[in-house]
């Protein structure tokens, strides 16, 4: 029998509700027939559907890293709840009949193998003929050059808007002028600039929220600071991008390259291109430290964000999975991962600090005490060192405003000398240096949950994972706690 874990099955599910529905099918005895091939690469079953309908479900494990679920139901989710339920049945100790692999499945395997061989052959020939291919397609180069020039025209238009706002003030962005800037944001999409378009939409949403807030000082001051920060980020993106695109045109280098500006302008990286640029690592071992879901109304998307640590290097990285609000039913939803993940080829996005990562294949392994020891060994022992590293990243106007770090601490509590307010918490390292713990606006709260931990020992001589960020209200760098790392487990504060 094929050995699977519930974590592996959940990772394949399009969303959490699909897993929940699959469990209901298993619990209610939805399968009337179960069979498997003698070589354990193929499993099939008949599952009760709505009314008198019965669905034929199968899972093909010829590629163990990427099982293929097939079902006769009309669902547009892959795998559907019936396919997930069939895999969940593998967790139960029940007898399965032995069957022959259907010819249709064998034919599909053969076609898939032929496609993969063709793809490998194409990859080999493409590598040899790369230079000649570029030389033989001047039209492609001309199209890219035209696109860069179009982007420069769009950036000039956006810069004019920014200068108007800087001269007139953010307070003028209201009423009828909001409609003008909304139209401008739409126009930037025609100039291949979805990145600046999103920033303008973000600015508009922030100013609309300010109007609703009225005269409440605390909320208004924070909103003004956020809006000003968005405007500064937009201005910096325009200036840096214009210089970058102009240089590329002058040098005749119109290909996408290892630069964070490509994605900031709205470019989309493929795994193949990232690997071509050498932004990859083979056989990486990762452990997720935190996971949260947020809604970006400027993008009109839900964002599934996970924080991961590379167990070998200690590098902290981020995964971001975007799901359009209008297509939530059809886009796979990411979820938290409690197992260790082994990735054959890990791809990095250009950037500094906590780089974004992606991969297409993974294997799950149990988290042992040895794994937790590796995580804790990568923790920084000094608050001063962590803050110094964060400053170098946070001063970059194009940064996310967060700097993930692992900090070894002696104590978390109200007793730090600088923290006279009893409602605040601070972290003290083993050199008696303290830093204030505060929730970053826009993120899920984590500070209060530290006071709700069941074991007081979690607040002494442990390791904390969190993000360092600059508070415009306190005029200081604060630490937003995401998880406590003990020698046995990752105790998550965000969920």
PDB file of N, CA and C in Angstrom, residues 368-461:
ATOM      1  N   UNK A 368      11.835  16.528  13.696  1.00  0.00           N
ATOM      2  CA  UNK A 368      12.411  15.877  14.876  1.00  0.00           C
ATOM      3  C   UNK A 368      13.052  16.920  15.789  1.00  0.00           C
ATOM      4  N   UNK A 369      13.475  16.482  16.956  1.00  0.00           N
ATOM      5  CA  UNK A 369      14.168  17.389  17.880  1.00  0.00           C
ATOM      6  C   UNK A 369      15.474  17.881  17.271  1.00  0.00           C
ATOM      7  N   UNK A 370      16.093  17.056  16.415  1.00  0.00           N
ATOM      8  CA  UNK A 370      17.327  17.473  15.743  1.00  0.00           C
ATOM      9  C   UNK A 370      17.053  18.631  14.788  1.00  0.00           C
ATOM     10  N   UNK A 371      15.910  18.590  14.107  1.00  0.00           N
ATOM     11  CA  UNK A 371      15.533  19.682  13.211  1.00  0.00           C
ATOM     12  C   UNK A 371      15.320  20.965  14.004  1.00  0.00           C
ATOM     13  N   UNK A 372      14.633  20.871  15.143  1.00  0.00           N
ATOM     14  CA  UNK A 372      14.397  22.055  15.968  1.00  0.00           C
ATOM     15  C   UNK A 372      15.709  22.619  16.503  1.00  0.00           C
ATOM     16  N   UNK A 373      16.655  21.758  16.796  1.00  0.00           N
ATOM     17  CA  UNK A 373      17.967  22.223  17.263  1.00  0.00           C
ATOM     18  C   UNK A 373      18.675  23.006  16.164  1.00  0.00           C
ATOM     19  N   UNK A 374      18.517  22.557  14.915  1.00  0.00           N
ATOM     20  CA  UNK A 374      19.114  23.277  13.793  1.00  0.00           C
ATOM     21  C   UNK A 374      18.516  24.671  13.664  1.00  0.00           C
ATOM     22  N   UNK A 375      17.192  24.770  13.819  1.00  0.00           N
ATOM     23  CA  UNK A 375      16.526  26.069  13.718  1.00  0.00           C
ATOM     24  C   UNK A 375      17.043  27.012  14.796  1.00  0.00           C
ATOM     25  N   UNK A 376      17.088  26.546  16.025  1.00  0.00           N
ATOM     26  CA  UNK A 376      17.503  27.385  17.151  1.00  0.00           C
ATOM     27  C   UNK A 376      18.969  27.801  17.033  1.00  0.00           C
ATOM     28  N   UNK A 377      19.774  26.951  16.409  1.00  0.00           N
ATOM     29  CA  UNK A 377      21.199  27.264  16.261  1.00  0.00           C
ATOM     30  C   UNK A 377      21.422  28.457  15.333  1.00  0.00           C
ATOM     31  N   UNK A 378      20.451  28.746  14.467  1.00  0.00           N
ATOM     32  CA  UNK A 378      20.583  29.869  13.530  1.00  0.00           C
ATOM     33  C   UNK A 378      20.106  31.193  14.132  1.00  0.00           C
ATOM     34  N   UNK A 379      19.632  31.190  15.374  1.00  0.00           N
ATOM     35  CA  UNK A 379      19.095  32.412  15.982  1.00  0.00           C
ATOM     36  C   UNK A 379      20.201  33.411  16.278  1.00  0.00           C
ATOM     37  N   UNK A 380      19.874  34.681  16.099  1.00  0.00           N
ATOM     38  CA  UNK A 380      20.804  35.761  16.443  1.00  0.00           C
ATOM     39  C   UNK A 380      20.756  35.977  17.957  1.00  0.00           C
ATOM     40  N   UNK A 381      21.916  36.124  18.574  1.00  0.00           N
ATOM     41  CA  UNK A 381      21.974  36.252  20.033  1.00  0.00           C
ATOM     42  C   UNK A 381      21.898  37.699  20.496  1.00  0.00           C
ATOM     43  N   UNK A 382      21.969  38.650  19.566  1.00  0.00           N
ATOM     44  CA  UNK A 382      22.044  40.060  19.948  1.00  0.00           C
ATOM     45  C   UNK A 382      20.941  40.876  19.287  1.00  0.00           C
ATOM     46  N   UNK A 383      20.190  41.614  20.095  1.00  0.00           N
ATOM     47  CA  UNK A 383      19.177  42.523  19.565  1.00  0.00           C
ATOM     48  C   UNK A 383      19.832  43.597  18.713  1.00  0.00           C
ATOM     49  N   UNK A 384      20.985  44.107  19.162  1.00  0.00           N
ATOM     50  CA  UNK A 384      21.675  45.170  18.428  1.00  0.00           C
ATOM     51  C   UNK A 384      22.070  44.719  17.028  1.00  0.00           C
ATOM     52  N   UNK A 385      22.579  43.497  16.911  1.00  0.00           N
ATOM     53  CA  UNK A 385      22.977  42.984  15.602  1.00  0.00           C
ATOM     54  C   UNK A 385      21.771  42.821  14.684  1.00  0.00           C
ATOM     55  N   UNK A 386      20.668  42.323  15.235  1.00  0.00           N
ATOM     56  CA  UNK A 386      19.458  42.132  14.434  1.00  0.00           C
ATOM     57  C   UNK A 386      18.908  43.471  13.948  1.00  0.00           C
ATOM     58  N   UNK A 387      18.886  44.464  14.828  1.00  0.00           N
ATOM     59  CA  UNK A 387      18.385  45.790  14.459  1.00  0.00           C
ATOM     60  C   UNK A 387      19.289  46.438  13.414  1.00  0.00           C
ATOM     61  N   UNK A 388      20.594  46.251  13.548  1.00  0.00           N
ATOM     62  CA  UNK A 388      21.538  46.810  12.575  1.00  0.00           C
ATOM     63  C   UNK A 388      21.295  46.229  11.186  1.00  0.00           C
ATOM     64  N   UNK A 389      21.089  44.912  11.122  1.00  0.00           N
ATOM     65  CA  UNK A 389      20.807  44.267   9.834  1.00  0.00           C
ATOM     66  C   UNK A 389      19.475  44.749   9.268  1.00  0.00           C
ATOM     67  N   UNK A 390      18.489  44.943  10.151  1.00  0.00           N
ATOM     68  CA  UNK A 390      17.171  45.393   9.706  1.00  0.00           C
ATOM     69  C   UNK A 390      17.230  46.809   9.147  1.00  0.00           C
ATOM     70  N   UNK A 391      18.018  47.683   9.764  1.00  0.00           N
ATOM     71  CA  UNK A 391      18.120  49.072   9.297  1.00  0.00           C
ATOM     72  C   UNK A 391      18.599  49.128   7.855  1.00  0.00           C
ATOM     73  N   UNK A 392      19.576  48.284   7.520  1.00  0.00           N
ATOM     74  CA  UNK A 392      20.107  48.288   6.158  1.00  0.00           C
ATOM     75  C   UNK A 392      19.039  47.919   5.139  1.00  0.00           C
ATOM     76  N   UNK A 393      18.101  47.078   5.544  1.00  0.00           N
ATOM     77  CA  UNK A 393      17.038  46.660   4.629  1.00  0.00           C
ATOM     78  C   UNK A 393      15.865  47.633   4.650  1.00  0.00           C
ATOM     79  N   UNK A 394      15.465  48.097   5.833  1.00  0.00           N
ATOM     80  CA  UNK A 394      14.280  48.945   5.952  1.00  0.00           C
ATOM     81  C   UNK A 394      14.484  50.330   5.347  1.00  0.00           C
ATOM     82  N   UNK A 395      15.735  50.791   5.271  1.00  0.00           N
ATOM     83  CA  UNK A 395      15.974  52.112   4.690  1.00  0.00           C
ATOM     84  C   UNK A 395      15.784  52.110   3.174  1.00  0.00           C
ATOM     85  N   UNK A 396      15.711  50.932   2.570  1.00  0.00           N
ATOM     86  CA  UNK A 396      15.420  50.819   1.139  1.00  0.00           C
ATOM     87  C   UNK A 396      13.936  51.107   0.928  1.00  0.00           C
ATOM     88  N   UNK A 397      13.622  52.144   0.179  1.00  0.00           N
ATOM     89  CA  UNK A 397      12.225  52.561   0.009  1.00  0.00           C
ATOM     90  C   UNK A 397      11.382  51.515  -0.721  1.00  0.00           C
ATOM     91  N   UNK A 398      12.020  50.577  -1.414  1.00  0.00           N
ATOM     92  CA  UNK A 398      11.274  49.541  -2.125  1.00  0.00           C
ATOM     93  C   UNK A 398      11.130  48.261  -1.315  1.00  0.00           C
ATOM     94  N   UNK A 399      11.592  48.274  -0.072  1.00  0.00           N
ATOM     95  CA  UNK A 399      11.460  47.081   0.767  1.00  0.00           C
ATOM     96  C   UNK A 399      10.010  46.925   1.216  1.00  0.00           C
ATOM     97  N   UNK A 400       9.678  45.744   1.721  1.00  0.00           N
ATOM     98  CA  UNK A 400       8.306  45.471   2.164  1.00  0.00           C
ATOM     99  C   UNK A 400       7.974  46.135   3.495  1.00  0.00           C
ATOM    100  N   UNK A 401       8.990  46.684   4.175  1.00  0.00           N
ATOM    101  CA  UNK A 401       8.764  47.274   5.492  1.00  0.00           C
ATOM    102  C   UNK A 401       8.851  46.271   6.613  1.00  0.00           C
ATOM    103  N   UNK A 402       9.213  45.028   6.277  1.00  0.00           N
ATOM    104  CA  UNK A 402       9.380  43.970   7.278  1.00  0.00           C
ATOM    105  C   UNK A 402      10.750  43.336   7.097  1.00  0.00           C
ATOM    106  N   UNK A 403      11.361  42.969   8.207  1.00  0.00           N
ATOM    107  CA  UNK A 403      12.626  42.233   8.149  1.00  0.00           C
ATOM    108  C   UNK A 403      12.527  41.067   9.116  1.00  0.00           C
ATOM    109  N   UNK A 404      12.388  39.864   8.581  1.00  0.00           N
ATOM    110  CA  UNK A 404      12.250  38.681   9.417  1.00  0.00           C
ATOM    111  C   UNK A 404      13.541  38.333  10.126  1.00  0.00           C
ATOM    112  N   UNK A 405      13.441  37.909  11.374  1.00  0.00           N
ATOM    113  CA  UNK A 405      14.640  37.547  12.130  1.00  0.00           C
ATOM    114  C   UNK A 405      14.307  36.498  13.191  1.00  0.00           C
ATOM    115  N   UNK A 406      15.324  35.739  13.549  1.00  0.00           N
ATOM    116  CA  UNK A 406      15.263  34.789  14.666  1.00  0.00           C
ATOM    117  C   UNK A 406      16.096  35.370  15.792  1.00  0.00           C
ATOM    118  N   UNK A 407      15.503  35.532  16.955  1.00  0.00           N
ATOM    119  CA  UNK A 407      16.205  36.138  18.088  1.00  0.00           C
ATOM    120  C   UNK A 407      16.189  35.204  19.295  1.00  0.00           C
ATOM    121  N   UNK A 408      17.361  34.959  19.828  1.00  0.00           N
ATOM    122  CA  UNK A 408      17.465  34.206  21.079  1.00  0.00           C
ATOM    123  C   UNK A 408      17.280  35.192  22.229  1.00  0.00           C
ATOM    124  N   UNK A 409      16.389  34.878  23.167  1.00  0.00           N
ATOM    125  CA  UNK A 409      16.105  35.844  24.228  1.00  0.00           C
ATOM    126  C   UNK A 409      16.187  35.194  25.610  1.00  0.00           C
ATOM    127  N   UNK A 410      16.460  36.057  26.582  1.00  0.00           N
ATOM    128  CA  UNK A 410      16.492  35.608  27.971  1.00  0.00           C
ATOM    129  C   UNK A 410      15.121  35.731  28.613  1.00  0.00           C
ATOM    130  N   UNK A 411      14.358  36.785  28.190  1.00  0.00           N
ATOM    131  CA  UNK A 411      13.076  37.048  28.855  1.00  0.00           C
ATOM    132  C   UNK A 411      12.162  37.866  27.958  1.00  0.00           C
ATOM    133  N   UNK A 412      10.883  37.565  28.022  1.00  0.00           N
ATOM    134  CA  UNK A 412       9.838  38.408  27.446  1.00  0.00           C
ATOM    135  C   UNK A 412       8.905  38.790  28.582  1.00  0.00           C
ATOM    136  N   UNK A 413       8.703  40.097  28.767  1.00  0.00           N
ATOM    137  CA  UNK A 413       7.841  40.519  29.867  1.00  0.00           C
ATOM    138  C   UNK A 413       7.728  42.017  29.954  1.00  0.00           C
ATOM    139  N   UNK A 414       7.214  42.506  31.106  1.00  0.00           N
ATOM    140  CA  UNK A 414       7.010  43.936  31.334  1.00  0.00           C
ATOM    141  C   UNK A 414       8.154  44.555  32.123  1.00  0.00           C
ATOM    142  N   UNK A 415       9.188  43.788  32.422  1.00  0.00           N
ATOM    143  CA  UNK A 415      10.190  44.241  33.376  1.00  0.00           C
ATOM    144  C   UNK A 415      11.343  45.015  32.761  1.00  0.00           C
ATOM    145  N   UNK A 416      11.362  45.160  31.419  1.00  0.00           N
ATOM    146  CA  UNK A 416      12.470  45.892  30.804  1.00  0.00           C
ATOM    147  C   UNK A 416      12.455  47.341  31.277  1.00  0.00           C
ATOM    148  N   UNK A 417      13.630  47.922  31.464  1.00  0.00           N
ATOM    149  CA  UNK A 417      13.739  49.248  32.075  1.00  0.00           C
ATOM    150  C   UNK A 417      13.038  50.322  31.255  1.00  0.00           C
ATOM    151  N   UNK A 418      13.167  50.245  29.906  1.00  0.00           N
ATOM    152  CA  UNK A 418      12.596  51.309  29.086  1.00  0.00           C
ATOM    153  C   UNK A 418      11.082  51.207  28.973  1.00  0.00           C
ATOM    154  N   UNK A 419      10.513  50.092  29.399  1.00  0.00           N
ATOM    155  CA  UNK A 419       9.099  49.853  29.192  1.00  0.00           C
ATOM    156  C   UNK A 419       8.328  50.132  30.481  1.00  0.00           C
ATOM    157  N   UNK A 420       8.004  51.382  30.678  1.00  0.00           N
ATOM    158  CA  UNK A 420       7.317  51.782  31.907  1.00  0.00           C
ATOM    159  C   UNK A 420       5.813  51.536  31.824  1.00  0.00           C
ATOM    160  N   UNK A 421       5.283  51.451  30.590  1.00  0.00           N
ATOM    161  CA  UNK A 421       3.850  51.196  30.411  1.00  0.00           C
ATOM    162  C   UNK A 421       3.579  49.711  30.643  1.00  0.00           C
ATOM    163  N   UNK A 422       2.717  49.406  31.591  1.00  0.00           N
ATOM    164  CA  UNK A 422       2.451  48.010  31.942  1.00  0.00           C
ATOM    165  C   UNK A 422       1.703  47.258  30.849  1.00  0.00           C
ATOM    166  N   UNK A 423       1.147  47.981  29.872  1.00  0.00           N
ATOM    167  CA  UNK A 423       0.412  47.300  28.805  1.00  0.00           C
ATOM    168  C   UNK A 423       1.329  46.856  27.674  1.00  0.00           C
ATOM    169  N   UNK A 424       2.603  47.200  27.737  1.00  0.00           N
ATOM    170  CA  UNK A 424       3.530  46.836  26.668  1.00  0.00           C
ATOM    171  C   UNK A 424       4.399  45.663  27.094  1.00  0.00           C
ATOM    172  N   UNK A 425       4.896  44.955  26.098  1.00  0.00           N
ATOM    173  CA  UNK A 425       5.816  43.851  26.330  1.00  0.00           C
ATOM    174  C   UNK A 425       7.137  44.160  25.652  1.00  0.00           C
ATOM    175  N   UNK A 426       8.196  43.639  26.235  1.00  0.00           N
ATOM    176  CA  UNK A 426       9.518  43.804  25.647  1.00  0.00           C
ATOM    177  C   UNK A 426      10.270  42.495  25.638  1.00  0.00           C
ATOM    178  N   UNK A 427      11.248  42.409  24.756  1.00  0.00           N
ATOM    179  CA  UNK A 427      12.123  41.234  24.686  1.00  0.00           C
ATOM    180  C   UNK A 427      13.513  41.652  25.131  1.00  0.00           C
ATOM    181  N   UNK A 428      14.128  40.845  25.980  1.00  0.00           N
ATOM    182  CA  UNK A 428      15.475  41.133  26.468  1.00  0.00           C
ATOM    183  C   UNK A 428      16.395  39.977  26.079  1.00  0.00           C
ATOM    184  N   UNK A 429      17.514  40.323  25.426  1.00  0.00           N
ATOM    185  CA  UNK A 429      18.453  39.269  25.048  1.00  0.00           C
ATOM    186  C   UNK A 429      19.371  38.947  26.226  1.00  0.00           C
ATOM    187  N   UNK A 430      20.356  38.102  26.003  1.00  0.00           N
ATOM    188  CA  UNK A 430      21.225  37.656  27.091  1.00  0.00           C
ATOM    189  C   UNK A 430      22.267  38.708  27.476  1.00  0.00           C
ATOM    190  N   UNK A 431      22.329  39.821  26.713  1.00  0.00           N
ATOM    191  CA  UNK A 431      23.193  40.949  27.083  1.00  0.00           C
ATOM    192  C   UNK A 431      22.399  42.052  27.760  1.00  0.00           C
ATOM    193  N   UNK A 432      21.134  41.748  28.109  1.00  0.00           N
ATOM    194  CA  UNK A 432      20.223  42.699  28.770  1.00  0.00           C
ATOM    195  C   UNK A 432      19.825  43.869  27.872  1.00  0.00           C
ATOM    196  N   UNK A 433      19.956  43.704  26.556  1.00  0.00           N
ATOM    197  CA  UNK A 433      19.470  44.706  25.610  1.00  0.00           C
ATOM    198  C   UNK A 433      18.014  44.395  25.288  1.00  0.00           C
ATOM    199  N   UNK A 434      17.175  45.432  25.270  1.00  0.00           N
ATOM    200  CA  UNK A 434      15.737  45.210  25.076  1.00  0.00           C
ATOM    201  C   UNK A 434      15.240  45.822  23.778  1.00  0.00           C
ATOM    202  N   UNK A 435      14.118  45.305  23.333  1.00  0.00           N
ATOM    203  CA  UNK A 435      13.414  45.879  22.183  1.00  0.00           C
ATOM    204  C   UNK A 435      11.924  45.744  22.440  1.00  0.00           C
ATOM    205  N   UNK A 436      11.189  46.746  22.031  1.00  0.00           N
ATOM    206  CA  UNK A 436       9.746  46.745  22.276  1.00  0.00           C
ATOM    207  C   UNK A 436       9.043  45.801  21.302  1.00  0.00           C
ATOM    208  N   UNK A 437       8.071  45.042  21.821  1.00  0.00           N
ATOM    209  CA  UNK A 437       7.235  44.180  20.999  1.00  0.00           C
ATOM    210  C   UNK A 437       5.961  44.939  20.648  1.00  0.00           C
ATOM    211  N   UNK A 438       5.672  45.043  19.363  1.00  0.00           N
ATOM    212  CA  UNK A 438       4.485  45.777  18.917  1.00  0.00           C
ATOM    213  C   UNK A 438       3.989  45.180  17.608  1.00  0.00           C
ATOM    214  N   UNK A 439       2.671  45.133  17.457  1.00  0.00           N
ATOM    215  CA  UNK A 439       2.071  44.585  16.240  1.00  0.00           C
ATOM    216  C   UNK A 439       2.186  45.590  15.098  1.00  0.00           C
ATOM    217  N   UNK A 440       2.617  45.113  13.958  1.00  0.00           N
ATOM    218  CA  UNK A 440       2.726  45.970  12.781  1.00  0.00           C
ATOM    219  C   UNK A 440       1.342  46.167  12.172  1.00  0.00           C
ATOM    220  N   UNK A 441       0.936  47.413  11.879  1.00  0.00           N
ATOM    221  CA  UNK A 441      -0.377  47.655  11.269  1.00  0.00           C
ATOM    222  C   UNK A 441      -0.529  46.868   9.970  1.00  0.00           C
ATOM    223  N   UNK A 442      -1.684  46.232   9.821  1.00  0.00           N
ATOM    224  CA  UNK A 442      -1.932  45.445   8.622  1.00  0.00           C
ATOM    225  C   UNK A 442      -1.650  43.974   8.789  1.00  0.00           C
ATOM    226  N   UNK A 443      -0.903  43.599   9.837  1.00  0.00           N
ATOM    227  CA  UNK A 443      -0.611  42.192  10.113  1.00  0.00           C
ATOM    228  C   UNK A 443      -1.527  41.683  11.223  1.00  0.00           C
ATOM    229  N   UNK A 444      -1.627  40.374  11.335  1.00  0.00           N
ATOM    230  CA  UNK A 444      -2.405  39.794  12.425  1.00  0.00           C
ATOM    231  C   UNK A 444      -1.714  40.070  13.757  1.00  0.00           C
ATOM    232  N   UNK A 445      -2.473  40.299  14.833  1.00  0.00           N
ATOM    233  CA  UNK A 445      -1.864  40.585  16.139  1.00  0.00           C
ATOM    234  C   UNK A 445      -1.132  39.380  16.705  1.00  0.00           C
ATOM    235  N   UNK A 446       0.013  39.638  17.323  1.00  0.00           N
ATOM    236  CA  UNK A 446       0.793  38.558  17.911  1.00  0.00           C
ATOM    237  C   UNK A 446       1.220  38.830  19.344  1.00  0.00           C
ATOM    238  N   UNK A 447       1.329  40.124  19.713  1.00  0.00           N
ATOM    239  CA  UNK A 447       1.839  40.480  21.040  1.00  0.00           C
ATOM    240  C   UNK A 447       0.915  39.967  22.139  1.00  0.00           C
ATOM    241  N   UNK A 448      -0.385  40.216  22.004  1.00  0.00           N
ATOM    242  CA  UNK A 448      -1.328  39.802  23.047  1.00  0.00           C
ATOM    243  C   UNK A 448      -1.298  38.287  23.248  1.00  0.00           C
ATOM    244  N   UNK A 449      -1.098  37.547  22.166  1.00  0.00           N
ATOM    245  CA  UNK A 449      -1.124  36.085  22.260  1.00  0.00           C
ATOM    246  C   UNK A 449       0.066  35.538  23.042  1.00  0.00           C
ATOM    247  N   UNK A 450       1.116  36.327  23.171  1.00  0.00           N
ATOM    248  CA  UNK A 450       2.235  35.896  24.017  1.00  0.00           C
ATOM    249  C   UNK A 450       1.791  35.745  25.465  1.00  0.00           C
ATOM    250  N   UNK A 451       0.850  36.593  25.878  1.00  0.00           N
ATOM    251  CA  UNK A 451       0.377  36.529  27.266  1.00  0.00           C
ATOM    252  C   UNK A 451      -0.594  35.369  27.483  1.00  0.00           C
ATOM    253  N   UNK A 452      -1.038  34.733  26.388  1.00  0.00           N
ATOM    254  CA  UNK A 452      -2.004  33.637  26.491  1.00  0.00           C
ATOM    255  C   UNK A 452      -1.354  32.259  26.359  1.00  0.00           C
ATOM    256  N   UNK A 453      -0.029  32.216  26.262  1.00  0.00           N
ATOM    257  CA  UNK A 453       0.648  30.931  26.108  1.00  0.00           C
ATOM    258  C   UNK A 453       0.445  30.067  27.347  1.00  0.00           C
ATOM    259  N   UNK A 454       0.218  28.772  27.179  1.00  0.00           N
ATOM    260  CA  UNK A 454      -0.111  27.907  28.323  1.00  0.00           C
ATOM    261  C   UNK A 454       1.049  27.644  29.270  1.00  0.00           C
ATOM    262  N   UNK A 455       2.275  27.773  28.781  1.00  0.00           N
ATOM    263  CA  UNK A 455       3.449  27.458  29.599  1.00  0.00           C
ATOM    264  C   UNK A 455       4.290  28.717  29.796  1.00  0.00           C
ATOM    265  N   UNK A 456       4.449  29.215  31.028  1.00  0.00           N
ATOM    266  CA  UNK A 456       5.281  30.403  31.280  1.00  0.00           C
ATOM    267  C   UNK A 456       6.723  30.214  30.818  1.00  0.00           C
ATOM    268  N   UNK A 457       7.144  28.960  30.689  1.00  0.00           N
ATOM    269  CA  UNK A 457       8.503  28.691  30.240  1.00  0.00           C
ATOM    270  C   UNK A 457       8.758  29.129  28.815  1.00  0.00           C
ATOM    271  N   UNK A 458       7.688  29.343  28.037  1.00  0.00           N
ATOM    272  CA  UNK A 458       7.846  29.821  26.662  1.00  0.00           C
ATOM    273  C   UNK A 458       8.409  31.241  26.619  1.00  0.00           C
ATOM    274  N   UNK A 459       8.303  31.968  27.730  1.00  0.00           N
ATOM    275  CA  UNK A 459       8.734  33.369  27.761  1.00  0.00           C
ATOM    276  C   UNK A 459      10.154  33.538  28.295  1.00  0.00           C
ATOM    277  N   UNK A 460      10.839  32.449  28.549  1.00  0.00           N
ATOM    278  CA  UNK A 460      12.206  32.527  29.069  1.00  0.00           C
ATOM    279  C   UNK A 460      13.129  31.584  28.296  1.00  0.00           C
ATOM    280  N   UNK A 461      14.296  32.125  27.935  1.00  0.00           N
ATOM    281  CA  UNK A 461      15.368  31.321  27.325  1.00  0.00           C
ATOM    282  C   UNK A 461      14.871  30.483  26.145  1.00  0.00           C
TER     283      UNK A 461
END
